[in-house]
C-alpha cells in the first residue's frame, strides 16, 4: 500500500520534505478484536508537527521509520474473529486510542488513562491507505457523515469537545468563555460551546482567516491577538475576566495571558501545549482559579460529538490534500495558512 512515512526528525521544521510517499507492507489482522480500516481521510494535526520536531521522542517508544496520522475515518476493510460491532464495508471513525478495556480507568469510561496503543503516535497511523485499529476504538458513522469530512473529529474535534463540555457544565447564561485560538480545534470548540451552553463566546486569534471562521462558527466577539488581547477581554468583561478560558494554543504568551483573562474562581483549560504554566501559589489561593489539563477525550465523548455532527450542530471546515501532498499539508499547517483542518485523502 502507499503511505507517507516519517523517516527522520527535523527539530527546526526547516526541511522541504518531512515525510516520504512510498510503498510499505499492508497491516494484517493478528488479534481477534483487530480491525483494518481503509482510510477515507486522515486529519493533519499540530501534534504531527511536534512528532516531526522530536517532541514525543522521549514520551513513546517508537523507532523510525513509521507512519503518522491519528485522526482517522474510513471503511472497515477486514475484521478479527471476535468483532461484532461492525462489519466489512461499514463507515467508521476511529477513536485515536485503542484502550485496554479491562483496565479500571477504561471501565470507568476514562479511556485516555487506561493505556493502550495510539496509532499514529506509538504505532503506524493513518497517513496510509490502510490502518490497523481494534473494535474498542471504532464508532459506526451515520449515513449523513462521510469519513473524509469527519476524520479530524477523531482527535482535534474530540479534544475540543472534551474541554468545551467541561466548561459548558459550569457556564451559565450571562457568563463569558474565551477561546484562545480559532483554528483546527478552536473552531470546533466554539460550535460545541454554542450547542451546549448559553455563555457569550469570545474568540482570539492572530489570523483574520481564523477570526472570520470563528464568527461563522458562532463566536459573539472576536479579538485580534495583536498584543492587546488581554486588555480587550478585560474591557469586554468589565475588568473581571471570563468564567472559562479554553487555551487551544498553550505556548508563547497565551498561557500567562490566558490565566490573567480568567476571572477569580474561574477555570483555565489547557488544550494546546508546548509552553509552561507559572503562577505563584499565593495567587492561586487568593484568586481560587482552577487550571485544568485536557487529554483528547473519551469514547462516549466521540459518540456525543458525532451526534452533534449528525444534527448539523457542529461542522468541520476542512481542506483536502491527496496523500502524496502530505508535505504541502504539513507546511501549510506550520505556516498557519489552512482554514480549519487539513485532511489527507489516500
Ligand atoms: Zn491530533
mmCIF file of N, CA, C and O in Angstrom, residues 3-8 10 13-22 44 48-49 52 68 127 319 321-335 337-338 342-345:
data_model
loop_
_atom_site.group_PDB
_atom_site.id
_atom_site.type_symbol
_atom_site.label_atom_id
_atom_site.label_comp_id
_atom_site.label_asym_id
_atom_site.label_seq_id
_atom_site.Cartn_x
_atom_site.Cartn_y
_atom_site.Cartn_z
ATOM 1 N N UNK A 3 1.925 4.958 1.504
ATOM 2 C CA UNK A 3 1.897 5.660 2.790
ATOM 3 C C UNK A 3 2.862 6.839 2.736
ATOM 4 O O UNK A 3 3.803 6.842 1.945
ATOM 5 N N UNK A 4 2.608 7.828 3.593
ATOM 6 C CA UNK A 4 3.547 8.948 3.770
ATOM 7 C C UNK A 4 4.317 8.655 5.049
ATOM 8 O O UNK A 4 3.757 8.693 6.138
ATOM 9 N N UNK A 5 5.594 8.339 4.910
ATOM 10 C CA UNK A 5 6.378 7.773 6.002
ATOM 11 C C UNK A 5 7.349 8.806 6.574
ATOM 12 O O UNK A 5 8.023 9.518 5.823
ATOM 13 N N UNK A 6 7.400 8.862 7.908
ATOM 14 C CA UNK A 6 8.393 9.718 8.576
ATOM 15 C C UNK A 6 9.670 8.900 8.758
ATOM 16 O O UNK A 6 9.657 7.873 9.437
ATOM 17 N N UNK A 7 10.750 9.350 8.139
ATOM 18 C CA UNK A 7 11.997 8.578 8.205
ATOM 19 C C UNK A 7 13.033 9.215 9.119
ATOM 20 O O UNK A 7 13.928 8.544 9.598
ATOM 21 N N UNK A 8 12.924 10.527 9.365
ATOM 22 C CA UNK A 8 13.855 11.164 10.309
ATOM 23 C C UNK A 8 13.215 12.425 10.892
ATOM 24 O O UNK A 8 12.298 12.998 10.307
ATOM 25 N N UNK A 10 13.092 16.398 12.388
ATOM 26 C CA UNK A 10 13.571 17.693 11.902
ATOM 27 C C UNK A 10 13.222 18.721 12.975
ATOM 28 O O UNK A 10 12.140 19.310 12.970
ATOM 29 N N UNK A 13 11.946 22.090 11.882
ATOM 30 C CA UNK A 13 10.876 22.079 10.866
ATOM 31 C C UNK A 13 11.291 22.872 9.618
ATOM 32 O O UNK A 13 10.486 23.620 9.062
ATOM 33 N N UNK A 14 12.525 22.707 9.202
ATOM 34 C CA UNK A 14 13.009 23.511 8.082
ATOM 35 C C UNK A 14 13.123 22.721 6.776
ATOM 36 O O UNK A 14 13.332 23.312 5.719
ATOM 37 N N UNK A 15 12.974 21.408 6.856
ATOM 38 C CA UNK A 15 13.103 20.605 5.635
ATOM 39 C C UNK A 15 11.929 20.830 4.693
ATOM 40 O O UNK A 15 10.827 21.138 5.129
ATOM 41 N N UNK A 16 12.176 20.639 3.407
ATOM 42 C CA UNK A 16 11.089 20.761 2.438
ATOM 43 C C UNK A 16 10.176 19.534 2.538
ATOM 44 O O UNK A 16 8.964 19.633 2.525
ATOM 45 N N UNK A 17 10.793 18.364 2.654
ATOM 46 C CA UNK A 17 10.027 17.118 2.758
ATOM 47 C C UNK A 17 10.170 16.522 4.159
ATOM 48 O O UNK A 17 11.238 16.059 4.528
ATOM 49 N N UNK A 18 9.066 16.542 4.908
ATOM 50 C CA UNK A 18 9.073 15.923 6.237
ATOM 51 C C UNK A 18 8.856 14.413 6.125
ATOM 52 O O UNK A 18 9.403 13.633 6.882
ATOM 53 N N UNK A 19 7.979 14.018 5.191
ATOM 54 C CA UNK A 19 7.630 12.599 5.024
ATOM 55 C C UNK A 19 7.890 12.170 3.584
ATOM 56 O O UNK A 19 7.967 13.006 2.679
ATOM 57 N N UNK A 20 8.002 10.854 3.399
ATOM 58 C CA UNK A 20 8.284 10.299 2.074
ATOM 59 C C UNK A 20 7.117 9.426 1.638
ATOM 60 O O UNK A 20 6.679 8.550 2.387
ATOM 61 N N UNK A 21 6.607 9.695 0.446
ATOM 62 C CA UNK A 21 5.491 8.915 -0.100
ATOM 63 C C UNK A 21 6.071 7.651 -0.721
ATOM 64 O O UNK A 21 6.865 7.727 -1.653
ATOM 65 N N UNK A 22 5.690 6.493 -0.183
ATOM 66 C CA UNK A 22 6.324 5.254 -0.660
ATOM 67 C C UNK A 22 5.433 4.037 -0.444
ATOM 68 O O UNK A 22 4.408 4.115 0.226
ATOM 69 N N UNK A 44 -4.591 16.205 9.552
ATOM 70 C CA UNK A 44 -3.200 16.619 9.783
ATOM 71 C C UNK A 44 -3.206 17.548 10.989
ATOM 72 O O UNK A 44 -3.904 18.564 10.997
ATOM 73 N N UNK A 48 1.363 16.283 14.855
ATOM 74 C CA UNK A 48 2.243 15.669 13.849
ATOM 75 C C UNK A 48 3.500 16.525 13.653
ATOM 76 O O UNK A 48 4.595 15.987 13.480
ATOM 77 N N UNK A 49 3.328 17.852 13.695
ATOM 78 C CA UNK A 49 4.497 18.729 13.607
ATOM 79 C C UNK A 49 5.389 18.521 14.835
ATOM 80 O O UNK A 49 6.616 18.481 14.731
ATOM 81 N N UNK A 52 7.348 15.420 14.343
ATOM 82 C CA UNK A 52 8.463 15.657 13.416
ATOM 83 C C UNK A 52 9.601 16.383 14.144
ATOM 84 O O UNK A 52 10.775 16.082 13.953
ATOM 85 N N UNK A 68 2.728 8.486 10.553
ATOM 86 C CA UNK A 68 1.944 9.346 11.457
ATOM 87 C C UNK A 68 0.453 9.280 11.054
ATOM 88 O O UNK A 68 0.086 8.614 10.105
ATOM 89 N N UNK A 127 -1.720 8.037 7.800
ATOM 90 C CA UNK A 127 -1.197 8.643 6.571
ATOM 91 C C UNK A 127 -0.899 7.501 5.594
ATOM 92 O O UNK A 127 0.236 7.334 5.133
ATOM 93 N N UNK A 319 -9.744 21.274 4.545
ATOM 94 C CA UNK A 319 -9.117 21.473 3.252
ATOM 95 C C UNK A 319 -8.486 20.139 2.864
ATOM 96 O O UNK A 319 -7.713 19.578 3.635
ATOM 97 N N UNK A 321 -6.256 17.367 0.844
ATOM 98 C CA UNK A 321 -4.989 17.156 0.134
ATOM 99 C C UNK A 321 -4.924 15.674 -0.211
ATOM 100 O O UNK A 321 -5.403 14.845 0.567
ATOM 101 N N UNK A 322 -4.312 15.343 -1.356
ATOM 102 C CA UNK A 322 -4.054 13.931 -1.638
ATOM 103 C C UNK A 322 -2.967 13.442 -0.688
ATOM 104 O O UNK A 322 -2.154 14.235 -0.195
ATOM 105 N N UNK A 323 -2.946 12.133 -0.448
ATOM 106 C CA UNK A 323 -1.937 11.574 0.465
ATOM 107 C C UNK A 323 -0.521 11.928 0.010
ATOM 108 O O UNK A 323 0.358 12.190 0.834
ATOM 109 N N UNK A 324 -0.302 11.970 -1.316
ATOM 110 C CA UNK A 324 1.055 12.296 -1.795
ATOM 111 C C UNK A 324 1.372 13.796 -1.653
ATOM 112 O O UNK A 324 2.471 14.238 -1.972
ATOM 113 N N UNK A 325 0.405 14.577 -1.149
ATOM 114 C CA UNK A 325 0.646 16.005 -0.875
ATOM 115 C C UNK A 325 0.815 16.260 0.627
ATOM 116 O O UNK A 325 0.639 17.392 1.094
ATOM 117 N N UNK A 326 1.150 15.206 1.384
ATOM 118 C CA UNK A 326 1.253 15.334 2.852
ATOM 119 C C UNK A 326 2.228 16.448 3.248
ATOM 120 O O UNK A 326 1.970 17.198 4.198
ATOM 121 N N UNK A 327 3.335 16.576 2.536
ATOM 122 C CA UNK A 327 4.308 17.616 2.898
ATOM 123 C C UNK A 327 3.728 19.019 2.728
ATOM 124 O O UNK A 327 3.963 19.897 3.564
ATOM 125 N N UNK A 328 2.954 19.207 1.665
ATOM 126 C CA UNK A 328 2.312 20.514 1.450
ATOM 127 C C UNK A 328 1.345 20.809 2.601
ATOM 128 O O UNK A 328 1.298 21.927 3.131
ATOM 129 N N UNK A 329 0.582 19.802 3.002
ATOM 130 C CA UNK A 329 -0.385 19.993 4.096
ATOM 131 C C UNK A 329 0.335 20.342 5.394
ATOM 132 O O UNK A 329 -0.083 21.251 6.127
ATOM 133 N N UNK A 330 1.426 19.629 5.686
ATOM 134 C CA UNK A 330 2.178 19.883 6.921
ATOM 135 C C UNK A 330 2.792 21.285 6.907
ATOM 136 O O UNK A 330 2.775 21.990 7.918
ATOM 137 N N UNK A 331 3.308 21.691 5.753
ATOM 138 C CA UNK A 331 3.875 23.045 5.655
ATOM 139 C C UNK A 331 2.794 24.107 5.782
ATOM 140 O O UNK A 331 2.986 25.127 6.447
ATOM 141 N N UNK A 332 1.638 23.881 5.141
ATOM 142 C CA UNK A 332 0.552 24.853 5.242
ATOM 143 C C UNK A 332 0.095 25.003 6.701
ATOM 144 O O UNK A 332 -0.171 26.108 7.168
ATOM 145 N N UNK A 333 0.032 23.870 7.413
ATOM 146 C CA UNK A 333 -0.336 23.928 8.831
ATOM 147 C C UNK A 333 0.721 24.711 9.611
ATOM 148 O O UNK A 333 0.404 25.585 10.419
ATOM 149 N N UNK A 334 1.966 24.393 9.339
ATOM 150 C CA UNK A 334 3.072 25.054 10.041
ATOM 151 C C UNK A 334 3.065 26.566 9.779
ATOM 152 O O UNK A 334 3.371 27.364 10.660
ATOM 153 N N UNK A 335 2.672 26.940 8.548
ATOM 154 C CA UNK A 335 2.651 28.366 8.173
ATOM 155 C C UNK A 335 1.340 29.059 8.534
ATOM 156 O O UNK A 335 1.168 30.249 8.267
ATOM 157 N N UNK A 337 -1.691 28.619 7.215
ATOM 158 C CA UNK A 337 -2.494 29.031 6.055
ATOM 159 C C UNK A 337 -3.648 28.081 5.757
ATOM 160 O O UNK A 337 -4.258 28.159 4.698
ATOM 161 N N UNK A 338 -3.946 27.160 6.693
ATOM 162 C CA UNK A 338 -5.086 26.257 6.477
ATOM 163 C C UNK A 338 -6.304 26.822 7.196
ATOM 164 O O UNK A 338 -6.235 27.121 8.383
ATOM 165 N N UNK A 342 -6.639 20.483 7.800
ATOM 166 C CA UNK A 342 -6.165 19.777 6.607
ATOM 167 C C UNK A 342 -6.458 18.285 6.733
ATOM 168 O O UNK A 342 -6.289 17.709 7.804
ATOM 169 N N UNK A 343 -6.936 17.677 5.652
ATOM 170 C CA UNK A 343 -7.238 16.231 5.662
ATOM 171 C C UNK A 343 -6.562 15.586 4.450
ATOM 172 O O UNK A 343 -6.687 16.072 3.326
ATOM 173 N N UNK A 344 -5.844 14.494 4.701
ATOM 174 C CA UNK A 344 -5.208 13.735 3.623
ATOM 175 C C UNK A 344 -6.172 12.662 3.136
ATOM 176 O O UNK A 344 -6.764 11.945 3.925
ATOM 177 N N UNK A 345 -6.305 12.584 1.806
ATOM 178 C CA UNK A 345 -7.211 11.575 1.224
ATOM 179 C C UNK A 345 -6.355 10.573 0.431
ATOM 180 O O UNK A 345 -5.796 10.944 -0.605
#
